[in-house]
């Protein structure tokens, strides 16, 4: 099996393009926070957004992704996603608890030449809270949706294989 076929190259370029678009969206979403704070949790927040967007896309375009065709890759993704769900839920609960404290220092210190007055702090925390809840919950929902898609694909494969064996 040749890995460098034209189809595989086009799929790789398409995935690279989607990853670049996802990175630009992540930057745009986090910019209101990172422009005011030295945001400590930017990596985890980026992870929430990346999982939400990528798993949404993968759940929708499941059949057209050739790298998800091997059953071993689907099984590994299924197993990893179970642990990933718990990890994301733990971090989301931690961030919501920190946001409820309403201390800027829990998320980072203001950048140089940025003065955060009470109204700016309220707007920042409102945006931060909504963004964390939206993409944290979105990541959990998309993980669940992708898990369901993997289960459905296994069911369809084994139903097809059983029907084929009965026909022989």
mmCIF file of C-alpha atoms in Angstrom:
data_model
loop_
_atom_site.group_PDB
_atom_site.id
_atom_site.type_symbol
_atom_site.label_atom_id
_atom_site.label_comp_id
_atom_site.label_asym_id
_atom_site.label_seq_id
_atom_site.Cartn_x
_atom_site.Cartn_y
_atom_site.Cartn_z
ATOM 1 C CA UNK A 1 0.000 0.000 0.000
ATOM 2 C CA UNK A 2 1.501 3.286 -1.089
ATOM 3 C CA UNK A 3 1.082 6.077 1.461
ATOM 4 C CA UNK A 4 2.030 8.783 -1.009
ATOM 5 C CA UNK A 5 -0.869 8.469 -3.419
ATOM 6 C CA UNK A 6 -2.538 11.539 -4.825
ATOM 7 C CA UNK A 7 -5.656 10.966 -2.688
ATOM 8 C CA UNK A 8 -3.646 10.724 0.531
ATOM 9 C CA UNK A 9 -1.679 13.834 -0.360
ATOM 10 C CA UNK A 10 -4.894 15.782 -0.981
ATOM 11 C CA UNK A 11 -6.389 14.565 2.308
ATOM 12 C CA UNK A 12 -3.197 15.573 4.124
ATOM 13 C CA UNK A 13 -3.276 19.053 2.564
ATOM 14 C CA UNK A 14 -6.972 19.395 3.414
ATOM 15 C CA UNK A 15 -6.322 18.421 7.048
ATOM 16 C CA UNK A 16 -3.409 20.854 7.193
ATOM 17 C CA UNK A 17 -5.650 23.616 5.845
ATOM 18 C CA UNK A 18 -8.393 22.818 8.361
ATOM 19 C CA UNK A 19 -5.829 22.825 11.168
ATOM 20 C CA UNK A 20 -4.576 26.245 10.041
ATOM 21 C CA UNK A 21 -8.148 27.568 9.968
ATOM 22 C CA UNK A 22 -8.763 26.130 13.425
ATOM 23 C CA UNK A 23 -5.609 27.823 14.723
ATOM 24 C CA UNK A 24 -6.740 31.174 13.318
ATOM 25 C CA UNK A 25 -10.154 30.777 14.952
ATOM 26 C CA UNK A 26 -8.483 29.882 18.261
ATOM 27 C CA UNK A 27 -6.309 32.991 18.037
ATOM 28 C CA UNK A 28 -9.346 35.176 17.331
ATOM 29 C CA UNK A 29 -11.307 33.697 20.225
ATOM 30 C CA UNK A 30 -8.485 34.029 22.749
ATOM 31 C CA UNK A 31 -7.316 37.474 21.628
ATOM 32 C CA UNK A 32 -9.711 39.461 23.884
ATOM 33 C CA UNK A 33 -8.260 37.609 26.880
ATOM 34 C CA UNK A 34 -4.605 37.489 25.890
ATOM 35 C CA UNK A 35 -4.573 41.150 24.875
ATOM 36 C CA UNK A 36 -5.303 42.127 28.487
ATOM 37 C CA UNK A 37 -3.745 39.308 30.504
ATOM 38 C CA UNK A 38 -0.695 37.113 30.553
ATOM 39 C CA UNK A 39 -3.160 34.232 30.435
ATOM 40 C CA UNK A 40 -1.821 31.256 32.385
ATOM 41 C CA UNK A 41 -4.287 28.698 31.051
ATOM 42 C CA UNK A 42 -4.059 29.517 27.366
ATOM 43 C CA UNK A 43 -2.837 26.012 26.511
ATOM 44 C CA UNK A 44 -5.794 24.261 28.123
ATOM 45 C CA UNK A 45 -8.225 26.788 26.692
ATOM 46 C CA UNK A 46 -6.693 26.278 23.247
ATOM 47 C CA UNK A 47 -7.114 22.545 23.742
ATOM 48 C CA UNK A 48 -10.826 22.983 24.559
ATOM 49 C CA UNK A 49 -11.410 24.985 21.387
ATOM 50 C CA UNK A 50 -9.296 22.657 19.231
ATOM 51 C CA UNK A 51 -11.120 19.535 20.442
ATOM 52 C CA UNK A 52 -14.511 21.203 19.979
ATOM 53 C CA UNK A 53 -13.863 22.300 16.407
ATOM 54 C CA UNK A 54 -11.860 19.284 15.245
ATOM 55 C CA UNK A 55 -14.169 16.632 16.679
ATOM 56 C CA UNK A 56 -17.177 18.476 15.293
ATOM 57 C CA UNK A 57 -15.627 18.381 11.851
ATOM 58 C CA UNK A 58 -14.572 14.748 12.221
ATOM 59 C CA UNK A 59 -18.043 13.721 13.412
ATOM 60 C CA UNK A 60 -19.641 15.356 10.393
ATOM 61 C CA UNK A 61 -17.136 14.132 7.786
ATOM 62 C CA UNK A 62 -16.423 10.716 9.335
ATOM 63 C CA UNK A 63 -16.861 8.661 6.163
ATOM 64 C CA UNK A 64 -14.620 10.860 4.026
ATOM 65 C CA UNK A 65 -11.588 10.692 6.328
ATOM 66 C CA UNK A 66 -9.301 7.890 5.151
ATOM 67 C CA UNK A 67 -7.114 7.969 8.255
ATOM 68 C CA UNK A 68 -10.151 6.879 10.314
ATOM 69 C CA UNK A 69 -10.781 3.775 8.194
ATOM 70 C CA UNK A 70 -8.417 1.348 9.973
ATOM 71 C CA UNK A 71 -10.234 -0.232 12.907
ATOM 72 C CA UNK A 72 -7.148 -0.051 15.137
ATOM 73 C CA UNK A 73 -7.056 3.753 14.828
ATOM 74 C CA UNK A 74 -10.754 3.958 15.661
ATOM 75 C CA UNK A 75 -10.247 1.702 18.675
ATOM 76 C CA UNK A 76 -7.291 3.749 19.927
ATOM 77 C CA UNK A 77 -9.272 6.971 19.491
ATOM 78 C CA UNK A 78 -12.215 5.432 21.335
ATOM 79 C CA UNK A 79 -10.011 4.366 24.258
ATOM 80 C CA UNK A 80 -8.136 7.683 24.433
ATOM 81 C CA UNK A 81 -11.361 9.682 24.248
ATOM 82 C CA UNK A 82 -12.692 8.048 27.405
ATOM 83 C CA UNK A 83 -9.753 9.371 29.422
ATOM 84 C CA UNK A 84 -9.794 12.659 27.559
ATOM 85 C CA UNK A 85 -13.431 13.222 28.550
ATOM 86 C CA UNK A 86 -12.571 12.914 32.247
ATOM 87 C CA UNK A 87 -9.498 15.150 31.864
ATOM 88 C CA UNK A 88 -11.445 17.891 30.103
ATOM 89 C CA UNK A 89 -14.288 17.703 32.613
ATOM 90 C CA UNK A 90 -11.845 18.037 35.517
ATOM 91 C CA UNK A 91 -10.172 21.095 33.997
ATOM 92 C CA UNK A 92 -13.483 22.697 33.051
ATOM 93 C CA UNK A 93 -14.719 22.368 36.639
ATOM 94 C CA UNK A 94 -11.448 23.847 37.884
ATOM 95 C CA UNK A 95 -11.739 26.850 35.557
ATOM 96 C CA UNK A 96 -15.361 27.485 36.454
ATOM 97 C CA UNK A 97 -14.380 27.432 40.136
ATOM 98 C CA UNK A 98 -11.600 29.921 39.466
ATOM 99 C CA UNK A 99 -13.932 32.178 37.485
ATOM 100 C CA UNK A 100 -16.422 32.123 40.365
ATOM 101 C CA UNK A 101 -13.711 33.513 42.676
ATOM 102 C CA UNK A 102 -13.518 36.610 40.433
ATOM 103 C CA UNK A 103 -9.778 37.178 40.970
ATOM 104 C CA UNK A 104 -7.777 38.177 37.910
ATOM 105 C CA UNK A 105 -4.640 36.755 39.488
ATOM 106 C CA UNK A 106 -6.154 33.251 39.213
ATOM 107 C CA UNK A 107 -5.910 33.518 35.425
ATOM 108 C CA UNK A 108 -2.852 35.725 35.021
ATOM 109 C CA UNK A 109 -1.592 39.201 35.648
ATOM 110 C CA UNK A 110 -2.475 42.241 33.530
ATOM 111 C CA UNK A 111 -0.102 42.964 30.702
ATOM 112 C CA UNK A 112 2.221 45.922 30.771
ATOM 113 C CA UNK A 113 0.418 49.236 30.198
ATOM 114 C CA UNK A 114 -3.014 47.617 30.699
ATOM 115 C CA UNK A 115 -5.128 48.940 33.533
ATOM 116 C CA UNK A 116 -8.091 46.778 34.400
ATOM 117 C CA UNK A 117 -10.832 48.790 36.045
ATOM 118 C CA UNK A 118 -13.829 47.126 37.658
ATOM 119 C CA UNK A 119 -16.071 47.421 34.577
ATOM 120 C CA UNK A 120 -13.316 46.052 32.308
ATOM 121 C CA UNK A 121 -12.740 43.237 34.794
ATOM 122 C CA UNK A 122 -16.447 42.383 34.769
ATOM 123 C CA UNK A 123 -16.531 42.334 30.947
ATOM 124 C CA UNK A 124 -13.345 40.249 30.831
ATOM 125 C CA UNK A 125 -14.687 37.701 33.297
ATOM 126 C CA UNK A 126 -18.037 37.590 31.522
ATOM 127 C CA UNK A 127 -16.281 36.826 28.216
ATOM 128 C CA UNK A 128 -13.868 34.380 29.859
ATOM 129 C CA UNK A 129 -16.653 32.512 31.644
ATOM 130 C CA UNK A 130 -18.831 32.257 28.525
ATOM 131 C CA UNK A 131 -15.896 31.188 26.374
ATOM 132 C CA UNK A 132 -14.714 28.554 28.855
ATOM 133 C CA UNK A 133 -18.172 27.111 29.350
ATOM 134 C CA UNK A 134 -19.011 27.159 25.641
ATOM 135 C CA UNK A 135 -15.864 25.454 24.434
ATOM 136 C CA UNK A 136 -15.328 23.254 27.504
ATOM 137 C CA UNK A 137 -18.864 21.930 27.229
ATOM 138 C CA UNK A 138 -18.522 21.862 23.459
ATOM 139 C CA UNK A 139 -15.435 19.681 23.775
ATOM 140 C CA UNK A 140 -17.308 17.275 26.056
ATOM 141 C CA UNK A 141 -20.314 17.144 23.743
ATOM 142 C CA UNK A 142 -18.163 16.679 20.643
ATOM 143 C CA UNK A 143 -16.172 13.927 22.358
ATOM 144 C CA UNK A 144 -19.456 12.176 23.149
ATOM 145 C CA UNK A 145 -20.756 12.691 19.616
ATOM 146 C CA UNK A 146 -17.542 11.337 18.132
ATOM 147 C CA UNK A 147 -17.673 8.344 20.480
ATOM 148 C CA UNK A 148 -21.227 7.662 19.310
ATOM 149 C CA UNK A 149 -20.067 7.959 15.702
ATOM 150 C CA UNK A 150 -17.309 5.435 16.373
ATOM 151 C CA UNK A 151 -19.786 3.025 17.991
ATOM 152 C CA UNK A 152 -22.181 3.395 15.053
ATOM 153 C CA UNK A 153 -19.365 2.713 12.594
ATOM 154 C CA UNK A 154 -18.398 -0.462 14.486
ATOM 155 C CA UNK A 155 -22.028 -1.566 14.554
ATOM 156 C CA UNK A 156 -22.444 -0.948 10.816
ATOM 157 C CA UNK A 157 -19.202 -2.778 10.015
ATOM 158 C CA UNK A 158 -20.024 -5.862 12.064
ATOM 159 C CA UNK A 159 -23.633 -5.912 10.844
ATOM 160 C CA UNK A 160 -22.317 -5.832 7.259
ATOM 161 C CA UNK A 161 -19.753 -8.540 8.026
ATOM 162 C CA UNK A 162 -22.393 -10.755 9.672
ATOM 163 C CA UNK A 163 -24.759 -10.332 6.709
ATOM 164 C CA UNK A 164 -21.928 -11.221 4.327
ATOM 165 C CA UNK A 165 -21.116 -14.350 6.328
ATOM 166 C CA UNK A 166 -24.782 -15.403 6.329
ATOM 167 C CA UNK A 167 -24.940 -15.041 2.552
ATOM 168 C CA UNK A 168 -21.993 -17.420 2.019
#
